[in-house]
Amino acid sequence: MDLRRQGQIVRSWLWLLIAGLLLAGGAAYLVSSALPKVYEGKVTLLVGQSSSSSTPNYNDLLASQRISQTYADLATTGTILGQVIADAGMSATIDDFRGRVKADAPTSSTLVTVTVQDGDPARAARLANALGDQLIAASDSVYGKNSQVQDFIATQISAAQVQIQDTQAQIASLAALPARTS
């Protein structure tokens, strides 16, 4: 079979190829225009332990990477999602909302990215920011801190300082007494 014969065969069926491409393109357009629009809101959080040094060491970075995975897991828990639903006044269930939330913490990074999908772009952004706010609010419990415990400790320290000052005053007044000799 020579090249001319192959060219004639392609030309004779070219109309079918073009018609198929146009039909497939039109069908894809109709299907995609009928689907609901989905917008994504994203929030990215930098996870790191506070330290007094300006250059963190390797162990600090490893700990931050591990904690960032904890934050990613925490972002899809019922407690956090329920709080966001309540704050936003949504009528969705926690499981429905969980299906629209994705949290990612790459192993080589200390960043956590939370993505929320919604039909309204402004609401998607608000929900993503609300999730970020809830994760920040939960940071004390992630790092093992509790505000009630911290307040109790501060109160105890203040009371101990007052007691130390009173004891020092008593020692000073006793030291000022004249020495007794018998």
CSV table of C-alpha atoms in Angstrom, one decimal:
chain,number,residue,atom,x,y,z
A,1,MET,CA,0.0,0.0,0.0
A,2,ASP,CA,1.5,3.3,-1.0
A,3,LEU,CA,1.4,6.7,0.6
A,4,ARG,CA,-1.2,8.1,-1.8
A,5,ARG,CA,-3.7,5.4,-0.9
A,6,GLN,CA,-3.2,6.0,2.8
A,7,GLY,CA,-3.8,9.7,2.3
A,8,GLN,CA,-7.1,9.0,0.4
A,9,ILE,CA,-8.3,6.9,3.3
A,10,VAL,CA,-7.5,9.5,5.9
A,11,ARG,CA,-9.2,12.2,3.7
A,12,SER,CA,-12.3,10.1,3.3
A,13,TRP,CA,-12.7,9.6,7.0
A,14,LEU,CA,-11.5,13.1,8.1
A,15,TRP,CA,-15.1,14.4,8.4
A,16,LEU,CA,-15.9,11.7,10.9
A,17,LEU,CA,-12.8,12.5,13.0
A,18,ILE,CA,-13.7,16.2,13.0
A,19,ALA,CA,-17.3,15.5,13.8
A,20,GLY,CA,-16.3,13.3,16.7
A,21,LEU,CA,-14.0,15.9,18.2
A,22,LEU,CA,-16.7,18.6,17.9
A,23,LEU,CA,-19.3,16.3,19.5
A,24,ALA,CA,-17.0,15.4,22.4
A,25,GLY,CA,-16.1,19.0,22.9
A,26,GLY,CA,-19.7,20.1,23.0
A,27,ALA,CA,-20.7,17.3,25.4
A,28,ALA,CA,-17.8,18.2,27.7
A,29,TYR,CA,-18.9,21.9,27.7
A,30,LEU,CA,-22.5,21.0,28.4
A,31,VAL,CA,-21.6,18.6,31.3
A,32,SER,CA,-19.1,21.1,32.8
A,33,SER,CA,-21.6,24.0,32.6
A,34,ALA,CA,-24.3,21.9,34.3
A,35,LEU,CA,-22.1,21.0,37.3
A,36,PRO,CA,-22.2,23.3,40.3
A,37,LYS,CA,-19.3,25.6,40.8
A,38,VAL,CA,-17.0,24.8,43.7
A,39,TYR,CA,-14.7,27.4,45.2
A,40,GLU,CA,-11.8,26.8,47.6
A,41,GLY,CA,-10.8,28.8,50.5
A,42,LYS,CA,-7.3,28.2,51.8
A,43,VAL,CA,-5.5,29.1,55.0
A,44,THR,CA,-1.8,28.4,55.6
A,45,LEU,CA,-0.4,28.3,59.1
A,46,LEU,CA,3.3,28.3,60.1
A,47,VAL,CA,3.9,26.0,63.0
A,48,GLY,CA,6.8,26.5,65.2
A,49,GLN,CA,7.8,26.4,68.8
A,50,SER,CA,8.6,29.8,70.3
A,51,SER,CA,12.2,30.0,71.2
A,52,SER,CA,14.4,32.8,72.5
A,53,SER,CA,17.1,32.2,69.8
A,54,SER,CA,16.8,33.7,66.4
A,55,THR,CA,18.2,30.5,64.7
A,56,PRO,CA,16.3,27.4,65.7
A,57,ASN,CA,18.2,24.2,66.0
A,58,TYR,CA,17.5,21.0,64.1
A,59,ASN,CA,15.5,19.4,67.0
A,60,ASP,CA,13.2,22.5,67.1
A,61,LEU,CA,12.5,22.1,63.3
A,62,LEU,CA,11.8,18.3,63.7
A,63,ALA,CA,9.4,19.0,66.6
A,64,SER,CA,7.6,21.7,64.6
A,65,GLN,CA,7.2,19.3,61.6
A,66,ARG,CA,5.7,16.7,63.9
A,67,ILE,CA,3.4,19.2,65.5
A,68,SER,CA,2.3,20.5,62.1
A,69,GLN,CA,1.0,17.0,61.3
A,70,THR,CA,-0.9,17.1,64.6
A,71,TYR,CA,-2.5,20.3,63.6
A,72,ALA,CA,-3.5,18.8,60.2
A,73,ASP,CA,-5.2,15.9,62.0
A,74,LEU,CA,-6.8,18.3,64.5
A,75,ALA,CA,-8.3,20.4,61.7
A,76,THR,CA,-10.7,17.7,60.7
A,77,THR,CA,-11.8,16.6,64.2
A,78,GLY,CA,-15.4,17.0,65.3
A,79,THR,CA,-14.5,19.5,68.0
A,80,ILE,CA,-12.9,22.0,65.7
A,81,LEU,CA,-15.4,21.5,62.9
A,82,GLY,CA,-18.3,21.7,65.3
A,83,GLN,CA,-17.0,25.0,66.7
A,84,VAL,CA,-16.6,26.4,63.2
A,85,ILE,CA,-20.1,25.3,62.2
A,86,ALA,CA,-21.6,26.9,65.4
A,87,ASP,CA,-19.7,30.1,64.9
A,88,ALA,CA,-20.7,30.4,61.2
A,89,GLY,CA,-24.3,29.5,61.9
A,90,MET,CA,-24.3,26.7,59.4
A,91,SER,CA,-26.9,24.0,59.2
A,92,ALA,CA,-24.4,21.3,57.9
A,93,THR,CA,-23.5,18.3,60.0
A,94,ILE,CA,-20.0,17.7,61.1
A,95,ASP,CA,-19.6,14.7,58.7
A,96,ASP,CA,-20.9,16.8,55.7
A,97,PHE,CA,-18.5,19.6,56.6
A,98,ARG,CA,-15.6,17.2,57.1
A,99,GLY,CA,-16.1,16.0,53.5
A,100,ARG,CA,-15.5,19.6,52.3
A,101,VAL,CA,-12.3,20.1,54.4
A,102,LYS,CA,-8.8,19.0,53.6
A,103,ALA,CA,-5.8,19.6,55.8
A,104,ASP,CA,-2.3,18.9,54.5
A,105,ALA,CA,1.1,19.1,56.4
A,106,PRO,CA,4.0,18.1,54.1
A,107,THR,CA,6.6,16.1,56.0
A,108,SER,CA,9.4,18.4,54.9
A,109,SER,CA,7.7,21.6,56.0
A,110,THR,CA,6.4,23.3,59.1
A,111,LEU,CA,3.4,24.7,57.2
A,112,VAL,CA,-0.2,23.4,57.5
A,113,THR,CA,-2.6,24.2,54.7
A,114,VAL,CA,-6.3,23.9,55.3
A,115,THR,CA,-8.6,23.9,52.3
A,116,VAL,CA,-12.4,24.3,52.4
A,117,GLN,CA,-14.7,23.8,49.4
A,118,ASP,CA,-18.0,25.7,49.1
A,119,GLY,CA,-20.3,26.9,46.4
A,120,ASP,CA,-19.8,30.5,47.6
A,121,PRO,CA,-16.3,31.9,47.3
A,122,ALA,CA,-16.7,34.4,50.2
A,123,ARG,CA,-18.1,31.7,52.5
A,124,ALA,CA,-15.3,29.3,51.5
A,125,ALA,CA,-12.7,32.0,52.5
A,126,ARG,CA,-14.6,32.7,55.8
A,127,LEU,CA,-14.8,29.1,56.7
A,128,ALA,CA,-11.1,28.5,56.0
A,129,ASN,CA,-10.1,31.5,58.1
A,130,ALA,CA,-12.4,30.3,60.9
A,131,LEU,CA,-10.7,26.9,60.8
A,132,GLY,CA,-7.3,28.6,61.1
A,133,ASP,CA,-8.6,30.7,64.0
A,134,GLN,CA,-9.8,27.5,65.8
A,135,LEU,CA,-6.5,25.8,65.2
A,136,ILE,CA,-4.7,28.8,66.7
A,137,ALA,CA,-7.0,28.8,69.7
A,138,ALA,CA,-6.4,25.1,70.2
A,139,SER,CA,-2.6,25.6,70.2
A,140,ASP,CA,-2.4,25.7,73.9
A,141,SER,CA,-3.7,22.2,74.2
A,142,VAL,CA,-1.4,21.0,71.4
A,143,TYR,CA,1.6,22.3,73.2
A,144,GLY,CA,0.3,21.0,76.5
A,145,LYS,CA,-0.7,24.3,77.9
A,146,ASN,CA,-4.0,25.0,79.5
A,147,SER,CA,-5.1,28.5,80.4
A,148,GLN,CA,-6.8,27.5,83.6
A,149,VAL,CA,-3.7,25.7,84.8
A,150,GLN,CA,-1.5,28.7,83.7
A,151,ASP,CA,-3.8,31.0,85.7
A,152,PHE,CA,-3.7,28.8,88.8
A,153,ILE,CA,0.1,28.6,88.6
A,154,ALA,CA,0.4,32.4,88.3
A,155,THR,CA,-1.9,32.9,91.3
A,156,GLN,CA,0.2,30.4,93.4
A,157,ILE,CA,3.4,32.2,92.4
A,158,SER,CA,2.0,35.6,93.4
A,159,ALA,CA,0.9,34.2,96.8
A,160,ALA,CA,4.3,32.6,97.3
A,161,GLN,CA,6.0,35.9,96.6
A,162,VAL,CA,3.8,37.8,99.1
A,163,GLN,CA,4.6,35.1,101.7
A,164,ILE,CA,8.4,35.5,101.0
A,165,GLN,CA,8.2,39.2,101.4
A,166,ASP,CA,6.3,38.8,104.7
A,167,THR,CA,8.9,36.3,106.0
A,168,GLN,CA,11.7,38.6,104.9
A,169,ALA,CA,10.0,41.5,106.8
A,170,GLN,CA,9.7,39.4,109.9
A,171,ILE,CA,13.4,38.3,109.7
A,172,ALA,CA,14.4,42.0,109.3
A,173,SER,CA,12.3,43.0,112.4
A,174,LEU,CA,13.8,40.2,114.4
A,175,ALA,CA,17.3,41.0,113.3
A,176,ALA,CA,16.7,44.6,114.5
A,177,LEU,CA,16.0,43.6,118.1
A,178,PRO,CA,18.9,44.1,120.5
A,179,ALA,CA,20.7,40.9,121.4
A,180,ARG,CA,19.9,39.4,124.8
A,181,THR,CA,22.8,38.3,126.9
A,182,SER,CA,22.3,36.4,130.1
